[in-house]
């Protein structure tokens, strides 16, 4: 009987308890003019919580503890003396034992596994039954406690409300802890990397060629981990070329939509523009690699520009810029719309034309919001992966030529982690260091952007 | 007999299907302050805004009839609305300085109309305008500070100075004191009195005493119609229409 069965049983007990508590609570009658504090459903929900929550928490914890206990009993059984010493090999045998016992594996490779499979099965049944009994006891205990409190005056509603709040808090904490978890795991792997490669080399050296020797006698692959060309490529594509495309187009379309477009047209156009943000990035990637990049290369070769490549910074940057337009335009749209009509009227009443009003009053007033939008867009652009993987190329070039191929942080992370890897080589670990750098930079950009936007909002309230 | 700066004939204004102004004909004097009074929603602002075509910016707003500025039809197709608004300035109910420095707030209009050749000419325009608006002494040491950092009354005088800076012929004011305290209000009233003669002034107000204090001509609007128009003294002491009398004596409004 697997643990999930136990959970189902606990829930069934909860349902019974709910029904029982409700029918009892229905009999409560108000005394005099005083109203009932909690309606029957609240009493029942309180009951349900006490039956289900402690037992389910126990089941969840048990599902972590039980496998360890099972392993423990395998290792202490007499036949375990034939197992290899702790390490990868022993883990492999333990996996084999489990697969044999659960029927995933028909034949064993390891004689010890064959012997130990029944031990595994016994231990598993033993601990599952133990867990089941404990869960049931907890459910009864919780239910019993709640039952003793099931009285007319009991303020079940407040308790249930508090439980709901706890659930909501827990949900938001999960998101926060996940972020922390990501940062910590990245940090950990990055520290391993920086033991092998000095931070000075990583952040300041200009050469990137992460192929390290697999065997000592291999030649020509000493590995160089200077990430500057990647940082440059990322900035060149995401913060320069993409923004040269996205800022004017986004801003102008926002101006058009807020100031000139008729409401009916705006109602159509705005969602359409925002749809650009919903196009899967891999589709942009195709477009960049198959349509834009060759066109740019042909044009550049025709114009006689040296170093034109079929994977160019320009192609990736332009397409990324198009992808980013909605970010810029929707932020600009919001902040333009937030500029009071009175400000506009004041300018028009002085005889300014609509475009003078936009240029001299609206845009300056909306600027902080626009800047915030642009910063968010940049942080989105430098973290963008698919477009650059497909269109930017792999060569780590430190170049100002937008027609040449460059590579980015995200592209290299993908390159470093795909294929067969040793998980403790500098090459693999470099991916984490890159990821951490990217994460920190985007985090900072986001914080600044939110600050700017918030400050701006206050200015008009 | 005062000469007419603006005259309106049979003006009708519609917001979509709804008519906000019915057959209004009125002359605005060059040397006098004209007050528009009337209960809320009677169309004072709407009519005021037809005088510099600010209603053009309202989607669905339509104006019929003839309005002349020095004998020129301001709704004629040859009339350039940008130039019209430079000649007929406007001050709004809520002070609306631009989020720029005091200096830039004033320089804004002259700059877009090319009224100052160079920096010193602009300095001169800024100083005169602030002087005329009675604000110079209060702000002369802080011209680079933001206009939004001034007090409400100062902001409103800044907006008046801003309107003066483009050297208009008419200044329209829509309840310029309704967001101000009594002291700031008194200052604005004093200012209006000083500006009289240099500019034709039209002021919308809900404050009967204010109309009596600052204006020489008063127009009483009701339900989109012009009920009575005449010398302020006559309107307040000796109205010919019962509706005017009821309003002035506070029977409704
Ligand atoms: N933008 C608009 N769209 C539609 N109707 C409007 C608009 N502005 C004003 N109106 C209507 O036109 C009529 C006159 O409004 P207006 O603002 O001119 O009145 P008012 O006399 O200035 O009132 P108040 O003293 O409250 O400022 C009102 O019935 C109002 O509802
Ligand atoms: Mg009004």
XYZ file of C-alpha atoms and ligand atoms in Angstrom:
746
model
C 0.000 0.000 0.000
C 1.735 3.161 -1.160
C 1.835 6.415 0.752
C -0.576 8.072 -1.643
C -3.210 5.578 -0.499
C -2.691 6.764 3.050
C -3.269 10.335 1.947
C -6.511 9.337 0.258
C -7.674 7.568 3.388
C -6.867 10.604 5.501
C -8.904 12.777 3.151
C -11.788 10.334 3.346
C -11.645 10.494 7.137
C -11.684 14.253 6.832
C -14.833 14.147 4.721
C -16.581 11.964 7.257
C -15.507 14.261 10.073
C -16.756 17.272 8.120
C -20.169 15.752 7.624
C -20.409 14.656 11.248
C -19.372 18.044 12.602
C -21.787 19.830 10.359
C -24.775 17.765 11.333
C -23.932 18.293 14.975
C -23.417 22.032 14.504
C -26.766 22.332 12.733
C -28.454 21.499 16.012
C -26.940 24.531 17.754
C -29.638 27.047 18.473
C -29.115 30.687 19.269
C -29.894 31.704 22.840
C -32.142 34.747 23.224
C -31.345 37.564 20.837
C -27.686 36.632 20.449
C -26.748 35.284 17.016
C -24.684 32.187 16.352
C -21.063 33.179 16.032
C -20.077 30.511 13.515
C -22.295 28.893 10.962
C -22.253 25.056 10.740
C -19.942 25.061 7.742
C -17.280 26.831 9.756
C -17.520 24.318 12.565
C -17.251 21.556 10.007
C -14.291 23.179 8.259
C -12.537 23.538 11.585
C -13.069 19.866 12.215
C -11.844 18.956 8.750
C -8.659 20.963 9.217
C -7.816 19.220 12.455
C -8.370 15.790 10.971
C -6.572 16.346 7.698
C -3.757 18.843 8.189
C -1.608 17.202 10.884
C -2.004 13.786 9.306
C -1.094 15.021 5.826
C 1.916 16.896 7.122
C 3.013 13.679 8.748
C 2.503 11.715 5.514
C 4.558 14.271 3.592
C 7.395 14.046 6.088
C 7.136 10.281 6.198
C 7.600 10.089 2.461
C 11.020 11.625 2.961
C 11.971 9.612 6.021
C 10.696 6.206 4.969
C 13.104 5.572 2.046
C 16.018 6.308 4.358
C 14.694 3.906 6.966
C 14.215 1.275 4.290
C 17.803 1.678 3.109
C 18.905 1.477 6.691
C 17.218 -1.846 7.185
C 18.720 -3.193 3.972
C 22.192 -2.201 5.050
C 21.794 -3.746 8.484
C 20.457 -7.040 7.119
C 22.986 -9.947 7.101
C 23.177 -10.184 3.328
C 24.347 -6.582 3.115
C 27.912 -7.539 3.901
C 28.407 -8.326 0.215
C 27.518 -4.779 -0.857
C 30.242 -2.477 -2.117
C 31.488 0.272 0.187
C 29.501 3.566 0.323
C 29.708 5.434 -2.977
C 28.321 5.476 -6.464
C 28.495 1.724 -6.893
C 26.570 0.998 -3.754
C 23.910 3.522 -4.765
C 23.618 1.749 -8.095
C 23.021 -1.569 -6.352
C 20.490 -0.005 -4.021
C 18.628 1.358 -7.028
C 18.698 -2.049 -8.583
C 17.287 -3.580 -5.427
C 14.434 -1.137 -5.469
C 13.662 -1.697 -9.120
C 13.707 -5.466 -8.636
C 11.405 -5.205 -5.653
C 8.909 -2.980 -7.407
C 8.988 -5.121 -10.536
C 10.522 -2.492 -12.765
C 13.444 -4.810 -13.368
C 13.003 -8.456 -14.289
C 16.536 -9.760 -13.976
C 19.328 -8.620 -11.744
C 22.874 -7.841 -12.710
C 24.100 -8.082 -9.209
C 23.635 -11.213 -7.134
C 23.436 -9.189 -3.929
C 20.519 -7.281 -5.356
C 18.589 -10.479 -5.910
C 19.066 -11.461 -2.293
C 18.219 -8.110 -0.911
C 15.090 -7.424 -2.953
C 12.832 -9.329 -0.530
C 14.409 -7.444 2.363
C 13.512 -4.228 0.597
C 9.950 -5.392 0.052
C 9.494 -6.370 3.686
C 10.976 -3.142 4.967
C 8.845 -1.109 2.644
C 5.621 -2.822 3.703
C 6.651 -2.529 7.308
C 7.263 1.206 7.169
C 4.252 1.917 5.036
C 1.965 0.179 7.491
C 3.688 1.945 10.353
C 3.206 5.280 8.610
C -0.403 4.490 7.821
C -1.178 3.656 11.416
C 0.556 6.793 12.644
C -1.317 8.951 10.145
C -4.640 7.433 11.113
C -3.875 7.968 14.795
C -2.985 11.583 14.125
C -6.196 12.070 12.190
C -8.225 10.563 15.040
C -6.364 12.592 17.628
C -6.881 15.820 15.718
C -10.507 14.978 15.093
C -11.027 14.062 18.734
C -9.572 17.351 19.864
C -11.716 19.342 17.462
C -14.781 17.360 18.511
C -14.304 18.347 22.155
C -14.355 21.986 21.067
C -17.458 21.611 18.943
C -19.838 23.747 21.011
C -22.281 26.484 20.247
C -20.072 29.267 21.613
C -16.909 28.042 19.931
C -15.540 30.676 17.503
C -14.731 28.295 14.686
C -15.052 31.003 12.033
C -12.060 32.923 13.384
C -9.966 29.758 13.521
C -10.817 28.826 9.962
C -10.075 32.342 8.750
C -6.705 32.185 10.416
C -5.984 28.823 8.806
C -6.858 30.290 5.411
C -4.432 33.120 6.062
C -1.702 30.676 7.046
C -2.226 28.838 3.776
C -1.919 32.091 1.820
C 1.219 33.107 3.685
C 2.715 29.683 3.088
C 1.980 29.951 -0.615
C 3.786 33.257 -0.905
C 6.674 32.007 1.204
C 7.121 29.093 -1.149
C 7.766 31.504 -3.999
C 10.262 33.454 -1.924
C 12.048 30.364 -0.671
C 12.270 29.011 -4.185
C 14.067 32.160 -5.245
C 16.427 31.805 -2.308
C 16.934 28.160 -3.142
C 17.883 29.031 -6.696
C 20.312 31.677 -5.558
C 21.907 29.408 -2.977
C 22.366 26.492 -5.342
C 23.843 28.808 -7.977
C 26.063 30.365 -5.366
C 27.282 26.996 -4.213
C 28.203 25.793 -7.700
C 29.745 29.145 -8.527
C 31.978 28.970 -5.483
C 33.222 25.596 -6.706
C 33.954 27.233 -10.043
C 35.829 30.114 -8.499
C 38.048 27.631 -6.667
C 39.193 26.409 -10.050
C 39.229 29.703 -11.929
C 40.005 33.004 -10.278
C 37.252 35.645 -10.279
C 39.778 38.081 -11.733
C 40.185 35.899 -14.805
C 36.468 35.321 -15.135
C 35.406 38.943 -14.873
C 38.293 40.710 -16.593
C 40.111 38.409 -18.957
C 39.256 38.753 -22.622
C 39.565 35.185 -23.806
C 36.794 32.623 -23.661
C 37.442 29.058 -24.722
C 35.958 26.715 -22.178
C 37.194 23.396 -23.626
C 39.162 21.735 -20.846
C 41.115 18.547 -21.321
C 39.219 15.387 -20.558
C 42.449 13.450 -20.451
C 45.817 14.795 -19.450
C 47.394 13.969 -22.825
C 44.883 15.969 -24.875
C 46.349 19.017 -26.537
C 45.093 22.469 -27.300
C 42.396 22.582 -24.707
C 43.764 24.277 -21.678
C 40.533 26.241 -21.159
C 40.248 29.977 -20.854
C 37.421 31.450 -18.849
C 37.516 35.177 -19.484
C 33.825 36.059 -19.730
C 34.240 39.635 -20.956
C 33.387 38.756 -24.597
C 30.184 37.120 -23.396
C 29.248 40.081 -21.263
C 29.942 42.338 -24.208
C 27.903 40.204 -26.583
C 25.006 40.188 -24.125
C 25.106 43.938 -23.704
C 25.637 44.532 -27.402
C 22.614 42.475 -28.392
C 20.283 42.918 -25.434
C 21.019 46.395 -24.147
C 22.209 48.208 -27.265
C 20.855 46.825 -30.525
C 17.570 45.568 -29.087
C 16.978 48.848 -27.288
C 17.787 50.922 -30.362
C 14.931 49.046 -31.974
C 12.558 48.779 -29.040
C 12.761 52.205 -27.392
C 11.757 54.394 -30.344
C 9.217 51.938 -31.713
C 7.721 51.206 -28.306
C 7.605 54.835 -27.308
C 6.153 56.008 -30.575
C 3.483 53.366 -30.659
C 2.584 54.220 -27.070
C 2.336 57.878 -28.007
C 0.180 57.062 -30.974
C -2.072 54.788 -28.972
C -2.557 57.148 -26.040
C -2.680 60.464 -27.867
C -3.927 59.989 -31.383
C -5.695 56.672 -31.809
C -9.455 56.599 -31.573
C -10.709 54.544 -28.633
C -12.069 51.817 -30.868
C -8.779 51.437 -32.728
C -6.873 51.477 -29.467
C -9.050 48.723 -28.071
C -7.952 46.585 -31.025
C -4.388 47.657 -31.352
C -3.227 47.431 -27.767
C -3.925 43.714 -27.248
C -2.497 43.029 -30.676
C 0.731 44.738 -29.730
C 0.816 42.950 -26.420
C 0.457 39.684 -28.272
C 4.016 40.191 -29.477
C 5.043 39.439 -25.912
C 3.169 36.160 -26.026
C 4.868 34.760 -29.116
C 7.071 31.865 -27.954
C 10.675 32.978 -28.072
C 11.612 29.928 -30.088
C 9.411 31.240 -32.871
C 11.289 34.528 -32.757
C 14.415 32.407 -32.877
C 13.363 30.773 -36.145
C 12.470 34.104 -37.565
C 15.816 35.586 -36.582
C 17.879 32.657 -37.800
C 16.031 31.791 -40.994
C 14.735 35.117 -42.245
C 16.407 38.095 -40.672
C 19.969 36.822 -40.354
C 20.409 35.740 -44.003
C 18.817 38.964 -45.207
C 21.173 41.040 -43.095
C 24.167 39.003 -44.213
C 23.265 39.403 -47.876
C 22.705 43.098 -47.510
C 25.995 43.502 -45.664
C 27.985 41.485 -48.175
C 26.402 43.426 -51.007
C 27.349 46.671 -49.288
C 30.865 45.356 -48.881
C 30.918 45.325 -45.099
C 33.706 43.093 -43.843
C 33.132 40.324 -41.343
C 29.462 39.827 -42.197
C 28.356 36.508 -40.870
C 25.192 34.482 -41.179
C 24.853 34.623 -37.424
C 25.047 38.265 -36.577
C 24.587 40.379 -33.492
C 22.333 42.592 -35.557
C 19.902 39.836 -36.508
C 19.519 38.607 -32.948
C 19.367 42.148 -31.568
C 16.750 43.406 -34.014
C 14.446 40.461 -33.476
C 14.917 40.710 -29.742
C 14.092 44.397 -29.997
C 10.824 43.536 -31.692
C 10.054 41.042 -28.965
C 10.706 43.697 -26.318
C 8.524 46.404 -27.937
C 5.435 45.510 -25.903
C 7.375 45.817 -22.631
C 8.481 49.314 -23.483
C 5.222 50.377 -25.034
C 2.960 49.129 -22.293
C 5.030 50.837 -19.591
C 5.208 53.997 -21.669
C 1.495 53.738 -22.332
C 0.730 53.546 -18.616
C 2.924 56.460 -17.735
C 1.702 58.640 -20.588
C -1.872 57.906 -19.615
C -1.025 58.854 -16.035
C 0.025 62.367 -17.008
C -2.962 64.496 -16.000
C -5.168 65.873 -18.754
C -4.763 69.288 -17.093
C -1.093 69.266 -18.010
C -1.918 68.631 -21.633
C -4.643 71.278 -21.658
C -2.240 73.771 -20.140
C 0.143 73.283 -23.006
C -2.504 73.280 -25.736
C -4.065 76.427 -24.301
C -0.734 78.185 -24.753
C -0.926 77.438 -28.436
C 1.346 74.404 -28.488
C 0.626 71.852 -31.186
C -0.179 68.282 -30.167
C 3.303 67.116 -31.109
C 4.966 69.961 -29.232
C 2.832 69.075 -26.243
C 3.912 65.467 -26.474
C 7.574 66.288 -26.919
C 7.887 69.012 -24.332
C 5.360 68.113 -21.667
C 4.046 64.586 -21.918
C 7.223 62.674 -22.612
C 9.316 64.519 -20.001
C 6.560 64.004 -17.455
C 6.275 60.342 -18.353
C 10.010 59.793 -18.641
C 10.634 58.075 -15.304
C 7.971 55.515 -16.078
C 9.412 55.001 -19.531
C 12.888 54.574 -18.073
C 11.515 52.006 -15.665
C 9.964 50.154 -18.577
C 13.186 50.252 -20.511
C 15.171 48.876 -17.587
C 12.713 46.025 -17.189
C 12.973 45.429 -20.905
C 16.769 45.340 -20.741
C 16.715 42.852 -17.926
C 14.325 40.739 -19.936
C 16.493 41.042 -23.045
C 19.788 40.063 -21.470
C 18.229 36.989 -19.924
C 16.609 35.979 -23.192
C 17.993 32.705 -24.477
C 16.241 31.161 -27.430
C 16.725 33.971 -29.935
C 20.422 34.301 -29.281
C 21.000 30.557 -29.228
C 19.441 30.336 -32.671
C 20.691 33.551 -34.203
C 23.703 34.962 -32.406
C 26.268 32.228 -32.724
C 28.896 30.632 -30.535
C 32.085 32.526 -31.277
C 33.175 34.734 -28.411
C 34.120 37.862 -30.311
C 34.902 41.181 -28.760
C 33.721 43.304 -31.651
C 31.815 46.475 -32.381
C 30.753 45.220 -35.782
C 27.059 44.415 -35.581
C 27.318 42.206 -38.670
C 29.841 39.903 -37.023
C 28.879 36.958 -34.899
C 29.000 37.360 -31.141
C 27.898 35.118 -28.330
C 26.028 35.825 -25.122
C 25.967 34.614 -21.561
C 22.793 32.623 -22.074
C 24.014 31.022 -25.284
C 27.154 29.847 -23.553
C 25.246 28.468 -20.587
C 23.254 26.344 -22.983
C 26.413 25.279 -24.796
C 28.203 24.391 -21.582
C 25.389 22.307 -20.178
C 24.258 20.385 -23.232
C 25.962 17.188 -24.223
C 27.772 14.762 -21.947
C 29.370 16.534 -19.087
C 31.310 15.855 -15.994
C 29.483 17.737 -13.337
C 32.544 18.913 -11.506
C 34.662 20.180 -14.404
C 35.448 23.873 -14.643
C 33.617 23.909 -17.957
C 30.324 22.816 -16.459
C 30.709 24.880 -13.348
C 31.366 27.952 -15.469
C 27.717 27.774 -16.517
C 26.654 28.349 -12.944
C 28.992 31.284 -12.499
C 27.549 32.816 -15.671
C 24.032 32.125 -14.494
C 24.709 33.728 -11.138
C 26.173 36.842 -12.756
C 23.167 37.130 -15.033
C 20.769 36.638 -12.162
C 22.423 39.331 -10.063
C 22.507 41.833 -12.899
C 18.862 41.307 -13.838
C 17.870 41.448 -10.186
C 19.603 44.788 -9.765
C 18.029 46.122 -12.949
C 14.611 45.055 -11.742
C 15.060 46.664 -8.364
C 16.182 49.948 -9.906
C 13.338 49.852 -12.407
C 10.716 49.249 -9.742
C 12.161 52.042 -7.607
C 12.085 54.487 -10.490
C 8.535 53.583 -11.417
C 7.338 53.785 -7.832
C 8.907 57.162 -7.250
C 7.277 58.416 -10.400
C 3.858 57.146 -9.321
C 4.192 59.057 -6.057
C 4.923 62.256 -7.947
C 1.375 62.365 -9.291
C -0.522 61.334 -6.189
C -19.043 102.694 -24.936
C -16.494 99.918 -24.612
C -15.283 98.256 -27.769
C -15.853 94.559 -28.346
C -12.933 92.171 -28.408
C -14.876 88.995 -29.022
C -18.428 88.455 -30.041
C -20.437 85.274 -30.235
C -23.616 84.862 -32.239
C -26.126 82.041 -31.888
C -23.624 79.584 -30.509
C -24.757 76.015 -29.904
C -22.461 73.380 -28.425
C -23.156 69.659 -28.380
C -21.463 66.790 -26.588
C -22.500 63.971 -28.862
C -26.293 64.192 -28.970
C -26.507 66.295 -25.855
C -26.763 70.046 -26.237
C -24.780 71.954 -23.612
C -25.103 75.513 -24.989
C -28.239 76.931 -26.641
C -28.215 79.995 -28.867
C -25.818 82.088 -26.882
C -24.915 85.530 -28.217
C -22.566 87.676 -26.214
C -19.937 90.409 -26.662
C -16.772 90.519 -24.616
C -15.322 93.981 -23.973
C -11.730 94.872 -24.540
C -11.203 96.959 -21.433
C -13.465 95.162 -19.007
C -13.521 92.022 -16.945
C -16.476 89.848 -17.857
C -17.788 87.347 -15.325
C -19.772 84.203 -16.186
C -21.969 83.021 -13.351
C -24.620 80.349 -13.066
C -25.424 77.076 -11.341
C -23.157 74.079 -11.747
C -23.525 72.277 -15.077
C -25.138 75.247 -16.833
C -22.371 75.349 -19.436
C -20.071 78.160 -18.269
C -16.899 76.167 -18.796
C -18.152 74.769 -22.050
C -18.865 78.214 -23.413
C -15.595 79.626 -22.134
C -13.717 76.845 -23.896
C -15.391 77.629 -27.209
C -13.713 81.033 -27.065
C -10.244 79.570 -27.649
C -11.421 76.348 -29.252
C -10.213 74.183 -26.395
C -13.342 72.131 -26.975
C -11.737 70.904 -30.178
C -9.699 68.565 -27.988
C -12.826 66.938 -26.555
C -13.871 63.934 -28.619
C -17.489 64.271 -29.758
C -17.814 67.962 -29.008
C -19.358 70.077 -31.784
C -19.801 73.834 -31.969
C -22.236 75.775 -34.170
C -22.631 79.505 -34.676
C -20.168 82.292 -35.153
C -17.513 83.554 -32.766
C -15.360 86.497 -33.758
C -12.093 87.789 -32.419
C -11.575 91.350 -33.665
C -14.069 90.615 -36.388
C -12.392 87.385 -37.585
C -14.359 84.153 -37.380
C -12.312 81.885 -35.120
C -14.029 78.748 -36.417
C -13.263 79.658 -40.030
C -11.003 77.217 -41.815
C -8.335 79.912 -42.319
C -8.095 80.423 -38.577
C -5.070 78.633 -37.179
C -5.922 77.217 -33.800
C -2.329 77.439 -32.579
C -2.216 81.176 -33.272
C -5.708 81.623 -31.888
C -4.695 80.106 -28.570
C -1.646 82.326 -28.470
C -4.023 85.283 -28.735
C -6.656 83.878 -26.388
C -4.940 82.405 -23.350
C -6.484 80.293 -20.631
C -6.088 79.693 -16.904
C -7.658 76.586 -15.449
C -9.563 75.776 -12.306
C -6.797 73.703 -10.786
C -3.309 75.198 -11.045
C -1.505 73.063 -13.632
C 2.138 74.140 -13.802
C 4.340 71.860 -15.891
C 6.714 69.661 -13.914
C 9.572 71.940 -14.958
C 11.382 74.837 -13.350
C 9.585 78.133 -12.719
C 11.668 79.698 -15.464
C 10.826 76.963 -17.955
C 7.143 77.174 -17.129
C 7.110 80.797 -18.225
C 9.517 80.326 -21.122
C 7.444 77.486 -22.539
C 4.968 79.602 -24.498
C 7.399 82.237 -25.806
C 9.698 79.433 -26.915
C 7.132 77.568 -28.977
C 5.971 80.811 -30.548
C 9.486 82.105 -31.085
C 8.858 85.279 -29.108
C 12.361 85.663 -27.713
C 15.417 85.924 -29.901
C 18.015 84.993 -27.349
C 18.616 84.153 -23.732
C 18.543 87.717 -22.462
C 15.313 88.442 -24.324
C 13.835 85.322 -22.759
C 15.059 86.388 -19.322
C 13.312 89.666 -19.910
C 10.035 88.006 -20.927
C 10.167 85.754 -17.882
C 10.832 88.628 -15.546
C 8.104 90.888 -16.950
C 5.544 88.124 -16.925
C 6.318 87.218 -13.335
C 6.198 90.882 -12.404
C 2.814 91.343 -13.993
C 1.538 88.258 -12.245
C 2.791 89.673 -8.945
C 5.016 86.691 -8.375
C 8.459 88.089 -9.144
C 9.452 89.045 -5.623
C 8.448 85.683 -4.249
C 10.324 83.584 -6.801
C 13.154 85.704 -8.185
C 15.754 83.754 -6.189
C 14.409 80.336 -7.073
C 13.653 80.442 -10.767
C 15.290 77.056 -11.274
C 13.156 75.301 -8.690
C 10.259 73.187 -9.861
C 7.010 75.035 -10.498
C 5.151 72.242 -8.746
C 6.968 73.047 -5.497
C 5.138 76.377 -5.103
C 2.026 76.834 -2.982
C -1.357 76.504 -4.663
C -1.864 80.267 -4.893
C 1.643 80.800 -6.229
C 1.101 78.016 -8.752
C -2.048 79.700 -9.993
C -0.235 83.013 -10.378
C 2.521 81.120 -12.170
C -0.106 79.808 -14.578
C -1.375 83.345 -15.101
C 2.192 84.521 -15.715
C 2.621 81.660 -18.154
C -0.459 82.788 -20.049
C 0.698 86.426 -19.997
C 4.129 85.476 -21.330
C 2.813 84.772 -24.827
C 1.311 88.256 -24.829
C -2.311 87.300 -25.456
C -5.149 89.691 -26.160
C -7.737 87.802 -24.138
C -7.306 85.741 -20.978
C -9.969 83.188 -20.091
C -10.080 82.026 -16.483
C -12.192 79.065 -15.408
C -12.828 79.327 -11.665
C -9.204 80.314 -11.053
C -9.658 80.631 -7.300
C -11.810 77.628 -6.470
C -8.807 75.589 -5.309
C -7.303 78.430 -3.259
C -7.642 79.795 0.256
C -9.066 83.309 0.887
C -5.691 85.045 1.055
C -4.446 83.548 -2.203
C -7.844 84.323 -3.707
C -7.546 87.962 -2.703
C -4.149 88.135 -4.397
C -5.539 86.727 -7.641
C -8.452 89.136 -7.558
C -6.068 92.020 -7.059
C -4.040 90.722 -9.973
C -7.096 90.531 -12.215
C -7.900 94.119 -11.383
C -4.357 95.147 -12.318
C -4.418 93.213 -15.578
C -7.696 94.787 -16.613
C -7.246 97.147 -19.544
C -4.119 95.399 -20.777
C -5.996 92.196 -21.590
C -9.641 91.436 -22.140
C -10.484 89.082 -19.282
C -13.293 86.552 -18.938
C -13.665 84.805 -15.603
C -15.980 81.973 -14.624
C -16.846 82.001 -10.954
C -19.219 80.489 -8.467
C -18.483 83.206 -5.998
C -20.978 86.030 -6.332
C -18.913 88.452 -4.277
C -15.931 87.720 -6.456
C -17.880 88.491 -9.604
C -19.091 91.732 -8.007
C -15.565 92.675 -6.904
C -13.578 92.005 -10.064
C -15.942 92.309 -13.015
C -17.641 95.139 -14.825
C -19.873 92.950 -16.963
C -21.676 89.833 -15.794
C -23.374 87.094 -17.770
C -25.791 84.726 -16.055
C -26.113 81.273 -17.618
C -28.791 78.743 -16.851
C -29.324 75.323 -18.449
C -27.103 76.187 -21.385
C -28.805 79.487 -22.097
C -27.598 83.014 -21.536
C -30.332 84.406 -19.336
C -29.070 87.887 -18.742
C -26.005 89.922 -19.597
C -25.226 93.448 -18.491
C -23.226 95.721 -16.263
C -22.240 93.889 -13.102
C -23.836 96.511 -10.903
C -27.156 96.134 -12.702
C -27.135 92.369 -12.631
C -26.525 92.283 -8.907
C -28.769 95.099 -7.805
C -31.427 95.171 -10.405
C -31.770 91.985 -12.467
C -34.509 91.991 -15.067
C -35.067 88.239 -15.076
C -36.567 86.344 -12.171
C -34.169 83.438 -12.786
C -31.214 85.766 -12.279
C -32.728 87.203 -9.180
C -33.425 83.767 -7.750
C -29.862 82.689 -8.367
C -28.277 85.844 -6.968
C -30.365 85.808 -3.854
C -29.347 82.206 -3.334
C -32.660 80.559 -4.022
C -30.908 77.879 -6.043
C -27.511 77.124 -7.465
N -16.481 66.249 -21.981
C -17.817 66.242 -21.852
N -18.549 65.257 -22.411
C -19.878 65.203 -22.290
N -20.605 66.122 -21.621
C -19.966 67.142 -21.039
C -18.535 67.252 -21.120
N -18.149 68.352 -20.434
C -19.303 68.915 -19.965
N -20.390 68.197 -20.317
C -21.781 68.509 -20.000
O -22.078 69.773 -20.466
C -22.838 70.491 -19.516
C -22.147 71.796 -19.150
O -20.919 71.478 -18.488
P -19.905 72.583 -18.014
O -18.701 71.904 -17.531
O -19.752 73.574 -19.084
O -20.698 73.258 -16.788
P -20.211 74.388 -15.802
O -21.221 75.437 -15.864
O -18.810 74.736 -16.064
O -20.344 73.659 -14.424
P -19.415 73.840 -13.132
O -19.835 75.099 -12.539
O -19.799 72.674 -12.294
O -18.008 73.823 -13.593
C -23.017 69.594 -18.316
O -24.306 69.032 -18.384
C -21.981 68.535 -18.492
O -22.457 67.313 -18.040
Mg -16.945 74.559 -15.037
